[in-house]
Coordinates of C-alpha atoms in Angstrom, one line a residue:
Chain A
X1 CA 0.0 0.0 0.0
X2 CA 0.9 3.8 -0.7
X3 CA -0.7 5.7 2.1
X4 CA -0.7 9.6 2.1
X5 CA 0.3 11.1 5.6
X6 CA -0.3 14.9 6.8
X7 CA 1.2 16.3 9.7
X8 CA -0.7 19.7 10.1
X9 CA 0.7 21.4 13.2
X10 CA 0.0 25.3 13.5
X11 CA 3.2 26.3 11.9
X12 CA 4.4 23.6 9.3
X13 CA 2.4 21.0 7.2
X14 CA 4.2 18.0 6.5
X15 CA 3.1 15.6 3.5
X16 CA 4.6 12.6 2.7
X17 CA 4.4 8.9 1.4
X18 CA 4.5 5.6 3.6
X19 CA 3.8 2.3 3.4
X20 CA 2.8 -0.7 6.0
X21 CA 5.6 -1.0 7.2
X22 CA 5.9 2.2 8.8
X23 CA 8.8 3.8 6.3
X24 CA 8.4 7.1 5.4
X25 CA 9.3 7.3 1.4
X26 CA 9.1 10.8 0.5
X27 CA 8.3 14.1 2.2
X28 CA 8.0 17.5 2.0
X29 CA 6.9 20.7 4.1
X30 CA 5.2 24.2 3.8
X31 CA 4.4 26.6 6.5
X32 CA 0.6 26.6 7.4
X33 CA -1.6 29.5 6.1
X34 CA -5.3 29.9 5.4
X35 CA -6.7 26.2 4.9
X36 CA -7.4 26.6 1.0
X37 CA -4.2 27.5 0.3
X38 CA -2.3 25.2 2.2
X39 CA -4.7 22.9 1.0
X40 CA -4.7 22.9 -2.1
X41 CA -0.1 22.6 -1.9
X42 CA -0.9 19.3 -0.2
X43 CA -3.1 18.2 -2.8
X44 CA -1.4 19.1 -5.8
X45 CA 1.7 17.0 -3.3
X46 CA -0.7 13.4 -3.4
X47 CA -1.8 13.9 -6.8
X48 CA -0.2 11.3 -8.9
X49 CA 1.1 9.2 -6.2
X50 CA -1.5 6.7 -6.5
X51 CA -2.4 6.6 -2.5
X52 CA -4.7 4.5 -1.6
X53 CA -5.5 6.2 1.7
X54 CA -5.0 9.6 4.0
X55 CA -4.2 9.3 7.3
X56 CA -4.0 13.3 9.3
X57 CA -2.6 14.0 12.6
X58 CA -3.5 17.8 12.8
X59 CA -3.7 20.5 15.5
X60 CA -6.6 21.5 17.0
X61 CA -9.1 21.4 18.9
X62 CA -11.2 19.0 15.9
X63 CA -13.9 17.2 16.2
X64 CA -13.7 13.8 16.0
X65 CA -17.4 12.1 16.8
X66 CA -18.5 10.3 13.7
X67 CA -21.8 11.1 14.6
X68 CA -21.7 15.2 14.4
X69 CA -22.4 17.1 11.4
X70 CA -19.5 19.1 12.0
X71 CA -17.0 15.6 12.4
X72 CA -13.7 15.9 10.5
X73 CA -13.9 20.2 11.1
X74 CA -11.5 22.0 13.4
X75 CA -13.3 24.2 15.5
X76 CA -12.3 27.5 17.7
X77 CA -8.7 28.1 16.8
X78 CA -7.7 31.4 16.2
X79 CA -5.9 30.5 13.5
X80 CA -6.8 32.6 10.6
X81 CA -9.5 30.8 8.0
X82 CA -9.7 27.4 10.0
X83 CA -12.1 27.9 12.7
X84 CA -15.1 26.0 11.8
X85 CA -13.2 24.8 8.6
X86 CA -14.1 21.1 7.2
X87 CA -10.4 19.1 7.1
X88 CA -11.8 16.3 6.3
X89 CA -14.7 16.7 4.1
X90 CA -12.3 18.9 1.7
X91 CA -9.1 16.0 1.7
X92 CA -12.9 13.5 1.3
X93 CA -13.8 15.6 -2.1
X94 CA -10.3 15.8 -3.8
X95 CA -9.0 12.3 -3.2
X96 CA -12.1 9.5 -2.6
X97 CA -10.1 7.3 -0.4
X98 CA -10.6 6.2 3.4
X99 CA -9.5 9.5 5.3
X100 CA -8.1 8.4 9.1
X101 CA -8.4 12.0 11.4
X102 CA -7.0 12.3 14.6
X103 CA -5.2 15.3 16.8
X104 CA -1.5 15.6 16.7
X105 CA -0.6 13.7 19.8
X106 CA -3.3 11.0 19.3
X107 CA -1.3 10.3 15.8
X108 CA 2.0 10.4 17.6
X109 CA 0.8 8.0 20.2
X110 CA -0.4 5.9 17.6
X111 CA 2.7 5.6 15.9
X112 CA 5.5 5.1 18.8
X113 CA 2.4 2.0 19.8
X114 CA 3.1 0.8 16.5
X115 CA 6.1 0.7 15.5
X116 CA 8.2 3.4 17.8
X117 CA 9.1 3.0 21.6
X118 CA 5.7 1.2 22.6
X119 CA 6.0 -1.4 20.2
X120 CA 4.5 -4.8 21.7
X121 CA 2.7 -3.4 24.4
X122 CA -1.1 -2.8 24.4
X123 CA -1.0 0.8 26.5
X124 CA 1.4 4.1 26.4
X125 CA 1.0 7.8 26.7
X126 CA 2.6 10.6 24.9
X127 CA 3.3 14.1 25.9
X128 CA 4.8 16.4 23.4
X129 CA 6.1 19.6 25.1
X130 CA 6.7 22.2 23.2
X131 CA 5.0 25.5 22.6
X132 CA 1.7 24.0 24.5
X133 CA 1.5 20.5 26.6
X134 CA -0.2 18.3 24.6
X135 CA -0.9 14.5 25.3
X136 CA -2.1 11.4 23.5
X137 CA -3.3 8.3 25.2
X138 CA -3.4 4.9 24.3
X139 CA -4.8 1.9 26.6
X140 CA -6.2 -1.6 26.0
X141 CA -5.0 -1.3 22.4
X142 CA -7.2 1.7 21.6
X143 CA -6.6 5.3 21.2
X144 CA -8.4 7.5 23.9
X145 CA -11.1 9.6 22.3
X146 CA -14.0 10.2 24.8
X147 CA -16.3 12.8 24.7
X148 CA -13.6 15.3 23.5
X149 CA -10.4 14.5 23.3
X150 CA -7.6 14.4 25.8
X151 CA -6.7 17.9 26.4
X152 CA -4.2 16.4 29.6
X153 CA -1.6 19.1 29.1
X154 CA -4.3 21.6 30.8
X155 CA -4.1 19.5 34.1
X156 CA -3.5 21.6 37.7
X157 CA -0.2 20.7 39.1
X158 CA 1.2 22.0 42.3
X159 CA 3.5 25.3 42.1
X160 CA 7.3 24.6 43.1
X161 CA 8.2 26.2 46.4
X162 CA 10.7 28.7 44.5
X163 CA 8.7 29.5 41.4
X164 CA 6.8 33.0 41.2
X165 CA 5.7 32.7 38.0
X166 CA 2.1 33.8 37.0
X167 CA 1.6 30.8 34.6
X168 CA 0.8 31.8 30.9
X169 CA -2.3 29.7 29.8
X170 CA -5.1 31.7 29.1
X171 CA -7.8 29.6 30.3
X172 CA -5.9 28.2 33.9
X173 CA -3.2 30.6 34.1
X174 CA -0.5 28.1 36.3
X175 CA -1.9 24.5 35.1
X176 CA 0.8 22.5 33.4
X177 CA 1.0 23.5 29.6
X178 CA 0.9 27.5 31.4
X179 CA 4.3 26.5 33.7
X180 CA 6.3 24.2 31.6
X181 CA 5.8 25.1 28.0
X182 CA 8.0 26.3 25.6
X183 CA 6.7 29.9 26.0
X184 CA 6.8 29.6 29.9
X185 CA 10.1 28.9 30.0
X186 CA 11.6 31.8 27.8
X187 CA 8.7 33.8 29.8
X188 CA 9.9 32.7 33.3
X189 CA 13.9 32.8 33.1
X190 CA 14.3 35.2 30.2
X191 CA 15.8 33.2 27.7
X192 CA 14.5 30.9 25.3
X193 CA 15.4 27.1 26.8
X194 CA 17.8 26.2 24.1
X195 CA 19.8 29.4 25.4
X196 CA 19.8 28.0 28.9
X197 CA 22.8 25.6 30.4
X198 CA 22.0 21.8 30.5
X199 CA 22.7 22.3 34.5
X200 CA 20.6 25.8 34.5
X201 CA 18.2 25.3 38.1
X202 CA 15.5 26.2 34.8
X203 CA 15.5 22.1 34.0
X204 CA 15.0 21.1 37.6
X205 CA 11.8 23.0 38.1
X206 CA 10.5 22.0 34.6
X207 CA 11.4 18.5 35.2
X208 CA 9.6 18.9 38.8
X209 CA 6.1 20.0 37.0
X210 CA 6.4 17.2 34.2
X211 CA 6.9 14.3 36.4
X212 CA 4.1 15.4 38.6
X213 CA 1.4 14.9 35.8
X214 CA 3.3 12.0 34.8
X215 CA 2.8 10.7 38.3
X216 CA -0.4 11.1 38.1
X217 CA -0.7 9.6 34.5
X218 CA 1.0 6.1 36.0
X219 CA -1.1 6.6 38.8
X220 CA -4.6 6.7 37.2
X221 CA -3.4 4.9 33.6
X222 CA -0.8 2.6 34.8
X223 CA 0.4 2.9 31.3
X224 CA 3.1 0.8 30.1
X225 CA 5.2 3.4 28.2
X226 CA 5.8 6.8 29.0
X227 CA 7.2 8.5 26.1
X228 CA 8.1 12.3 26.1
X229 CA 8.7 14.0 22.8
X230 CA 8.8 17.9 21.4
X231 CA 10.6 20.8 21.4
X232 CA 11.4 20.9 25.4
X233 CA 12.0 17.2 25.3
X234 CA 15.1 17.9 23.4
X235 CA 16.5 19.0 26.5
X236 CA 18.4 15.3 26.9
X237 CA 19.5 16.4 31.1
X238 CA 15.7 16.4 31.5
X239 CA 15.2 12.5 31.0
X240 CA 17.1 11.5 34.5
X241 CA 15.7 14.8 36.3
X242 CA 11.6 13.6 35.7
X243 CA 12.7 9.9 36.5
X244 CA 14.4 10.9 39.8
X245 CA 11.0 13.1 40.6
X246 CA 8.4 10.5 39.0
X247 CA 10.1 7.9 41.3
X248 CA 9.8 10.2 44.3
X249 CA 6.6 11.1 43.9
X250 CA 5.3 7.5 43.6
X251 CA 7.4 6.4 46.6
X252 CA 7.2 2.6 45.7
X253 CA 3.3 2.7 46.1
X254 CA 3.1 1.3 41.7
X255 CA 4.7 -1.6 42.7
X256 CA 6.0 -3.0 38.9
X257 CA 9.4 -3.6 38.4
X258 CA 9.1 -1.6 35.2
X259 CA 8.4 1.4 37.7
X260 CA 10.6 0.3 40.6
X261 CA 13.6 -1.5 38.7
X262 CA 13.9 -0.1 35.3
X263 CA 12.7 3.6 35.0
X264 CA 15.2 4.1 32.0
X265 CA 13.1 1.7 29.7
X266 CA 9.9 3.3 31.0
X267 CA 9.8 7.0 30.4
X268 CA 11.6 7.5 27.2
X269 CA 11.7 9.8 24.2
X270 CA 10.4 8.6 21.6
X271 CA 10.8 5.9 19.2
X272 CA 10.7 7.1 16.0
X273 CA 12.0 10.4 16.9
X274 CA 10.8 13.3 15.1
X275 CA 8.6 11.1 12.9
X276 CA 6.8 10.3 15.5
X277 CA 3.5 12.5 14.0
X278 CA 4.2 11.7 10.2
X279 CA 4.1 7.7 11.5
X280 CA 1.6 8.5 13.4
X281 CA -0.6 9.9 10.4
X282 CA 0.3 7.3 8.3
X283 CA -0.7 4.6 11.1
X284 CA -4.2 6.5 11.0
X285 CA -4.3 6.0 7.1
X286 CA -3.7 2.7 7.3
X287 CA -6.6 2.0 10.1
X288 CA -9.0 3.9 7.9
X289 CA -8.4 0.9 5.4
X290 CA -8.2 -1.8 7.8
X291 CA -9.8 -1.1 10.9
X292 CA -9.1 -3.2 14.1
Chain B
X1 CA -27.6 -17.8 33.2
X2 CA -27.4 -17.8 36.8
X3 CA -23.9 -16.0 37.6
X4 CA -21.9 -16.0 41.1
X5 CA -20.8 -12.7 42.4
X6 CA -18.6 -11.4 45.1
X7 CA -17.8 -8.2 46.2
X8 CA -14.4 -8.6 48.0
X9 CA -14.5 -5.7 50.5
X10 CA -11.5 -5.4 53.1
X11 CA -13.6 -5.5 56.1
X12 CA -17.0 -7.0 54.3
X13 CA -17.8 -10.2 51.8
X14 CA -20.7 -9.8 49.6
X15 CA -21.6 -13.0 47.8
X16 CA -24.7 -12.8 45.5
X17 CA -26.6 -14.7 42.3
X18 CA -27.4 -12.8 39.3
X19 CA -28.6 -13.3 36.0
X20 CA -27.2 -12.0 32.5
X21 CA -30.4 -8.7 33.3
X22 CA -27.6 -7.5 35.9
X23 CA -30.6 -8.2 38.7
X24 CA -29.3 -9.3 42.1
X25 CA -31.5 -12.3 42.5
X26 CA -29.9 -13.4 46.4
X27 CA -27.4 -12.3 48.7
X28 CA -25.7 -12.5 51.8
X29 CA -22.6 -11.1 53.8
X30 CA -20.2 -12.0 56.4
X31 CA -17.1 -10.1 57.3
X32 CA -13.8 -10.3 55.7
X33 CA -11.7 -12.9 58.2
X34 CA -9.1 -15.0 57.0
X35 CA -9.2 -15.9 53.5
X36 CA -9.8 -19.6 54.0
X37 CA -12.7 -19.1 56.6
X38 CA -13.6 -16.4 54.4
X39 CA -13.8 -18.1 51.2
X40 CA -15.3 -21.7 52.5
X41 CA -17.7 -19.9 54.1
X42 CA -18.6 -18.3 50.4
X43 CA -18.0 -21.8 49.0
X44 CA -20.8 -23.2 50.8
X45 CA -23.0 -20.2 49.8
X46 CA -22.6 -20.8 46.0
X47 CA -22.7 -24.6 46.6
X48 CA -26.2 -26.3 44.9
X49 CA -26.6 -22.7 43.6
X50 CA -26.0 -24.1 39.9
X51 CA -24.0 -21.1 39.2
X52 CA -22.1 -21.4 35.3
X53 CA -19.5 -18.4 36.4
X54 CA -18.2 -16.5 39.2
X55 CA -17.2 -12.9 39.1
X56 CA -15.0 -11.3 41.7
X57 CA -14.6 -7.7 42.7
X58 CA -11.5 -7.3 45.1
X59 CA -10.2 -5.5 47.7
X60 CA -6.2 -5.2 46.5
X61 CA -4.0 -4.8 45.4
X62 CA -4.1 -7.9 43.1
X63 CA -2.2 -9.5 40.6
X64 CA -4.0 -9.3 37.5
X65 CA -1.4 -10.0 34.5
X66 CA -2.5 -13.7 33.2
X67 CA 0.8 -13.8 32.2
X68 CA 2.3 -13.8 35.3
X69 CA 2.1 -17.3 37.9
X70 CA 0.7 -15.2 40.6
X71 CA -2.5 -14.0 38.5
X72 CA -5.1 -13.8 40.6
X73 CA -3.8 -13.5 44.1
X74 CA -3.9 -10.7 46.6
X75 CA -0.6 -9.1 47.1
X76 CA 0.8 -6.7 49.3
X77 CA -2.4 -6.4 52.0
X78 CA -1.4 -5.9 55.4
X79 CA -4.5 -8.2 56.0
X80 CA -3.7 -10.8 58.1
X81 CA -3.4 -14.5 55.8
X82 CA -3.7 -12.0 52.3
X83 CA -0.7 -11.1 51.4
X84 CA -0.3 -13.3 48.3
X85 CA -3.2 -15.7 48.8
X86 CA -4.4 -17.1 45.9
X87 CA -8.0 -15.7 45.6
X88 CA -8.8 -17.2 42.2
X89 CA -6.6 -20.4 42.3
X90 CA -8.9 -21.4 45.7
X91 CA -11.9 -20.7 43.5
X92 CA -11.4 -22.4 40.9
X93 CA -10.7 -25.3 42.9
X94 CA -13.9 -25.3 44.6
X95 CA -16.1 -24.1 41.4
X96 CA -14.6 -25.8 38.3
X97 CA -16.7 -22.6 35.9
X98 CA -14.8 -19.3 34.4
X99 CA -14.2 -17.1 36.8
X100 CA -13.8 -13.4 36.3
X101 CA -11.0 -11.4 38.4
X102 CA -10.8 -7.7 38.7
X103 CA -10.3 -4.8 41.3
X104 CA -13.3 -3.4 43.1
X105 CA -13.5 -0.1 42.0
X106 CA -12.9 -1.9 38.3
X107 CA -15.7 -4.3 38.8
X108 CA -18.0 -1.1 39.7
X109 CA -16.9 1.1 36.9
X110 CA -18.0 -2.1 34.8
X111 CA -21.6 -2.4 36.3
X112 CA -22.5 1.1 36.5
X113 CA -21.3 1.0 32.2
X114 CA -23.5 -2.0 32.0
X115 CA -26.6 -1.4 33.7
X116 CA -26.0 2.0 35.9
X117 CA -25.1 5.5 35.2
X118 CA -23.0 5.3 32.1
X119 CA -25.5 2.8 30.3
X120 CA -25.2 3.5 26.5
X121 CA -22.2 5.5 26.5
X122 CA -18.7 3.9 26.0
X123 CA -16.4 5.6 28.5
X124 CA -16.6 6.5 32.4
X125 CA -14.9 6.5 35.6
X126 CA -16.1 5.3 39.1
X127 CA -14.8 7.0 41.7
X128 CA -15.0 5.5 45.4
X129 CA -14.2 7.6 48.4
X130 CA -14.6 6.3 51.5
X131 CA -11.9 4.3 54.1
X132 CA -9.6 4.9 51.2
X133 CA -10.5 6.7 47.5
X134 CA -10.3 4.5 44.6
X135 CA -10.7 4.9 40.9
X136 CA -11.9 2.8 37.9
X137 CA -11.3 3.4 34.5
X138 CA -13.6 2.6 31.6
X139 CA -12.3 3.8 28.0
X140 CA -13.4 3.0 24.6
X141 CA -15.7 0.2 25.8
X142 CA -13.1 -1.6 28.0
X143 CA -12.0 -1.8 31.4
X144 CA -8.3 -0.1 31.8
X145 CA -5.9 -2.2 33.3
X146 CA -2.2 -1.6 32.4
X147 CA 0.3 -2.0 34.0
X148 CA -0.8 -3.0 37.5
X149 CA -4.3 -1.4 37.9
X150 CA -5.2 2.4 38.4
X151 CA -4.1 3.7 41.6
X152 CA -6.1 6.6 40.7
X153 CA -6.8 8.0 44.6
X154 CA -3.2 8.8 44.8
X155 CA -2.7 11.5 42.7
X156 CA -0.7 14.8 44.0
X157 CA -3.4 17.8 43.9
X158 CA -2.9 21.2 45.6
X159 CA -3.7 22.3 49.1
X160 CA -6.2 24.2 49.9
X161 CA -5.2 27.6 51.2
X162 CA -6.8 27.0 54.6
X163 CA -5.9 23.6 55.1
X164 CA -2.9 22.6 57.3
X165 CA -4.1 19.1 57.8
X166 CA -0.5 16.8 56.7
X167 CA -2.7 14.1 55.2
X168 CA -3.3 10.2 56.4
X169 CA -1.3 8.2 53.0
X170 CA 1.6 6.6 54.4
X171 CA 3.3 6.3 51.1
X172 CA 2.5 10.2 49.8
X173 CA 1.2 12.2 52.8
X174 CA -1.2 14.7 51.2
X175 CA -2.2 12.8 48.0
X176 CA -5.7 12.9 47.4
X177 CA -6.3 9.4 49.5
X178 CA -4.2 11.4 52.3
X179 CA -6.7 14.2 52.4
X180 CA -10.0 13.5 51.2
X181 CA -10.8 10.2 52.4
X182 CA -13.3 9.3 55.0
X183 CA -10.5 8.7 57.8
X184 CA -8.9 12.5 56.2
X185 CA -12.0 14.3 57.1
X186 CA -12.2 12.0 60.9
X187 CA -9.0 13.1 61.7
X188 CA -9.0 16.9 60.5
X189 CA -12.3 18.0 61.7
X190 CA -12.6 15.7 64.9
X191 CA -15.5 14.4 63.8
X192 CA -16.8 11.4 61.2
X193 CA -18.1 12.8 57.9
X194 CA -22.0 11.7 59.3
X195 CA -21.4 13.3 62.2
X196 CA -20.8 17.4 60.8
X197 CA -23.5 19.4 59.1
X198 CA -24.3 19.4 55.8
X199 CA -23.4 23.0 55.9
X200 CA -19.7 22.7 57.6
X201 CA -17.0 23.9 55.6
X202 CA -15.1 20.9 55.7
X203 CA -17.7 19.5 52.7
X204 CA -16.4 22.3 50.8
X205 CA -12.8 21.9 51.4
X206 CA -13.5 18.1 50.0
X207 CA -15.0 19.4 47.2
X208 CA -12.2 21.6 46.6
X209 CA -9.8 18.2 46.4
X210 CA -12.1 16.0 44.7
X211 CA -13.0 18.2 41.9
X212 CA -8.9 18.6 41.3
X213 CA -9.0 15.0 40.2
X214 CA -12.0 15.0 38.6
X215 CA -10.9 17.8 36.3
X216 CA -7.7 15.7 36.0
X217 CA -8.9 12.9 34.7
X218 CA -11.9 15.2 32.6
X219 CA -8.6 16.8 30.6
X220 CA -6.7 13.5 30.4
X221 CA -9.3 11.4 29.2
X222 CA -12.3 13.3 28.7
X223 CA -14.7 10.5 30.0
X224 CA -18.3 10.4 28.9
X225 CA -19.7 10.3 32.6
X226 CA -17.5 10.6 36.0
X227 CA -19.6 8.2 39.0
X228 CA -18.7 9.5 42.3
X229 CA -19.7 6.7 45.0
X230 CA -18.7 5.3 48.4
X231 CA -19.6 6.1 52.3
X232 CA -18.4 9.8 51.8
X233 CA -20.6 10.7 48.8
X234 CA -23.7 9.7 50.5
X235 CA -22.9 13.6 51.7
X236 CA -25.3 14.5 48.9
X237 CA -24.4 18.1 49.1
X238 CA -20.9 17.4 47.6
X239 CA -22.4 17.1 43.9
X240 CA -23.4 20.7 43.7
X241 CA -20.0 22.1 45.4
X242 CA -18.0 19.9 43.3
X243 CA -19.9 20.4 40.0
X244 CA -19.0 24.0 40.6
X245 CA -15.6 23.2 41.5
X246 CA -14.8 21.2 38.5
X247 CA -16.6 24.0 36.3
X248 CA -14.4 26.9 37.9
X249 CA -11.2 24.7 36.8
X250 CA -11.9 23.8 33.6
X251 CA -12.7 27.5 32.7
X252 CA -14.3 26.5 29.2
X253 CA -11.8 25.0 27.9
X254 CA -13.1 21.6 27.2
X255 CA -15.9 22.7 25.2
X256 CA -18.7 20.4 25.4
X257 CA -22.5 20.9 26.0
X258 CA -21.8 17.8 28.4
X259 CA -19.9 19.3 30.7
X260 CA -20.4 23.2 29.6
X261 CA -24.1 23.1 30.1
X262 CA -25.5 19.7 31.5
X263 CA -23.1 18.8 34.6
X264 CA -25.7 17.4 36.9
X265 CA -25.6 14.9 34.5
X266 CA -22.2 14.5 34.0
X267 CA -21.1 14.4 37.6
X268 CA -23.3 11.7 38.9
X269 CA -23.6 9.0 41.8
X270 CA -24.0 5.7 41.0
X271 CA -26.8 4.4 38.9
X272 CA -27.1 0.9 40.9
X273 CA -26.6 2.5 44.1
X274 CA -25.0 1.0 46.8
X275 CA -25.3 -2.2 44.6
X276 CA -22.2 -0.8 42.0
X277 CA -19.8 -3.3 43.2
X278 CA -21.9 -6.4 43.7
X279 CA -23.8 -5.8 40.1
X280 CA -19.9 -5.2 39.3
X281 CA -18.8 -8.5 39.8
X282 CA -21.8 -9.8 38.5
X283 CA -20.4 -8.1 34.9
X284 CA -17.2 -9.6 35.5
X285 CA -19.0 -13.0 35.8
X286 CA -21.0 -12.8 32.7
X287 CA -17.9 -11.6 30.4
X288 CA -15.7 -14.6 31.8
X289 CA -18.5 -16.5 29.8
X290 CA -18.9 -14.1 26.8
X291 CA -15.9 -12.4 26.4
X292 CA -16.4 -9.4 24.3

């Protein structure tokens, strides 16, 4: 099979063409404007390549129940043209094929469960951190969808004894995607975090808000992979900071020796790296051919 | 079908017969002793009962990985003769018919998706707060397992500004279990939950907690219906204070009519009552016949 895969984050679409297998065969990427024109620059990408499906991992929020007249739309962005606009019917009326539609992180959780760091196991999570908190659930071999979609990057967390900062989300002001995105961290110390030192006391207080919803993911989830990816994530020094805190917090109460005995294989970055959302839109693709 | 059930309490045993309807057709109860005394006392309940499976809701925590040779014991219980007593193995032996293993607050999340308060809609969560606060996890039509199981009661949430109680959990202090249990609110007012008004501001402190992991678990999985049950939510003025709560923290942000304009129907106790758990394990004994 030749399946068509979009990654459409708020700032760059990338296209490209995968198969099965989970290889990526070509790509390319634009920036993303108004939704016609961008597009139309991914469809005049597919045309000709003889695709036999379109999975799309895209930002959001979207609506995703099959049952709503406004299902495959993204809804209240304030991204210029695409509030309200229909994704999925207008990808439906230029290519006929079965379309797979998911957010972002649902995609990349889909892929790293695949064929990335969760491969073989039937549950995972994925938080992307970058310029929000997003996160993408996977459990009993199913993506999470519920009545929305996970939105767990808004969740409240507990301020860190030293930190004075006001939080930047608009809507909960110091919940997690407010105190440890991206933005928040330039915000808070001044300087963008790839302009901080790997031992800057900035990675220790990020790494203190992470594992805390992470906590609470094992905690309510018990999940068996714990992957972190985006931007932030690049940050390697972070990776043994949220471990050390994730393991604090839990205090030997999640007593698996995946927990207890071998943290390093159990909150990782992910698999397929910065693929991680093209896989994961060309993992949707594929499901919209062959459904579980 | 006539189906066995048992709700395996840590200081009660409820042993019922129930049919594929999810009606209680018998029961009877006996406190939790030994397990042996325990059990052959429910052995000669179910004996000449013609039951065709058994379904078990349990205290815990509990093996439940079939993969592993201790599936189906207790574990770690400071309960005298528990601690890695075969629960399922004795069982078996007794009543040679499929038997169906899962936690408590599991086998009520089950029921009340089956016949209670989140009949018809394919993801919930159960919440139990009483001696201890438990959670059960119901997504995309199945039960959540993981890992372990969810450990859901002991997530970190913030203090309340007027609250200097240190919290009852011996592993995290002031988790959620550590200050909103029944025990909690014994210990920080002086008095048993049934013993303060309905007024007293300690019912709005607990709301305070409780709709911190409500709107959690509402971001991270963004459940169809949350079930709040147990000894402490027989307080019927929580709902109100904590449907406000949870509405104050989510700020709009997940935007939909469920939750932005229909929360006393959202927030709910439990559809079978006080009969979650037994109606539970009835579920648990009908899909060890019928798997889905």
């Amino acid at each position: 099979m030749r399946i068509g895969a979009i990654e459409a984050g708020g700032t760059k679409f990338i296209c490209g063409i995968g198969n099965e297998q989970g290889e990526i065969l070509e790509r390319i990427s634009f920036p993303t404007e108004e939704p016609e024109k961008t597009l139309e620059q991914a469809a005049q990408y597919f045309q000709d390549k003889s695709i036999e499906a379109i999975g799309i991992g895209s930002f959001g929020p979207i609506n995703l129940d099959r049952s709503s007249p406004s299902y495959g739309q993204v809804t209240t962005t304030p991204k210029p043209g695409w509030a309200g606009f229909d994704f999925v019917g207008y990808m439906k009326r230029t290519f006929p094929v079965p379309i797979g539609f998911d957010t972002d992180v649902n995609a990349a959780v889909f892929g790293e469960a695949k064929w990335g760091a969760a491969k073989g196991v039937d549950s995972c999570v994925y938080y992307t951190i970058g310029t929000g908190v997003g996160v993408g659930v996977y459990t009993e071999d199913k993506l999470v969808h519920g009545l929305v979609h996970p939105e767990g990057g808004h969740v409240l967390i507990r301020r860190h004894p030293e930190d004075n900062f006001g939080g930047l989300c608009p809507y909960h002001g110091d919940c997690l995607e407010g105190m440890a995105s991206g933005p928040a961290i330039e915000k808070r110390w001044g300087w963008k975090g790839n302009e901080l030192s790997a031992d800057h006391k900035a990675w220790k207080m990020e790494a203190y808000y992470l594992a805390q919803a992470i906590s609470g993911v094992i905690l309510l989830l018990s999940p068996k992979k714990v992957i972190l990816g985006g931007g932030v994530m690049h940050q390697q020094q972070l990776f043994p900071l949220i471990r050390k805190e994730v393991a604090q917090n839990l205090n030997g109460y999640v007593a698996s020796p995946a927990i207890l005995d071998d943290m390093e294989n159990y909150i990782v970055p992910p698999g397929l790296g910065d693929n991680a959302g093209l896989c994961g839109a060309l993992a949707l693709g594929i499901e919209a051919v062959e459904p579980k």
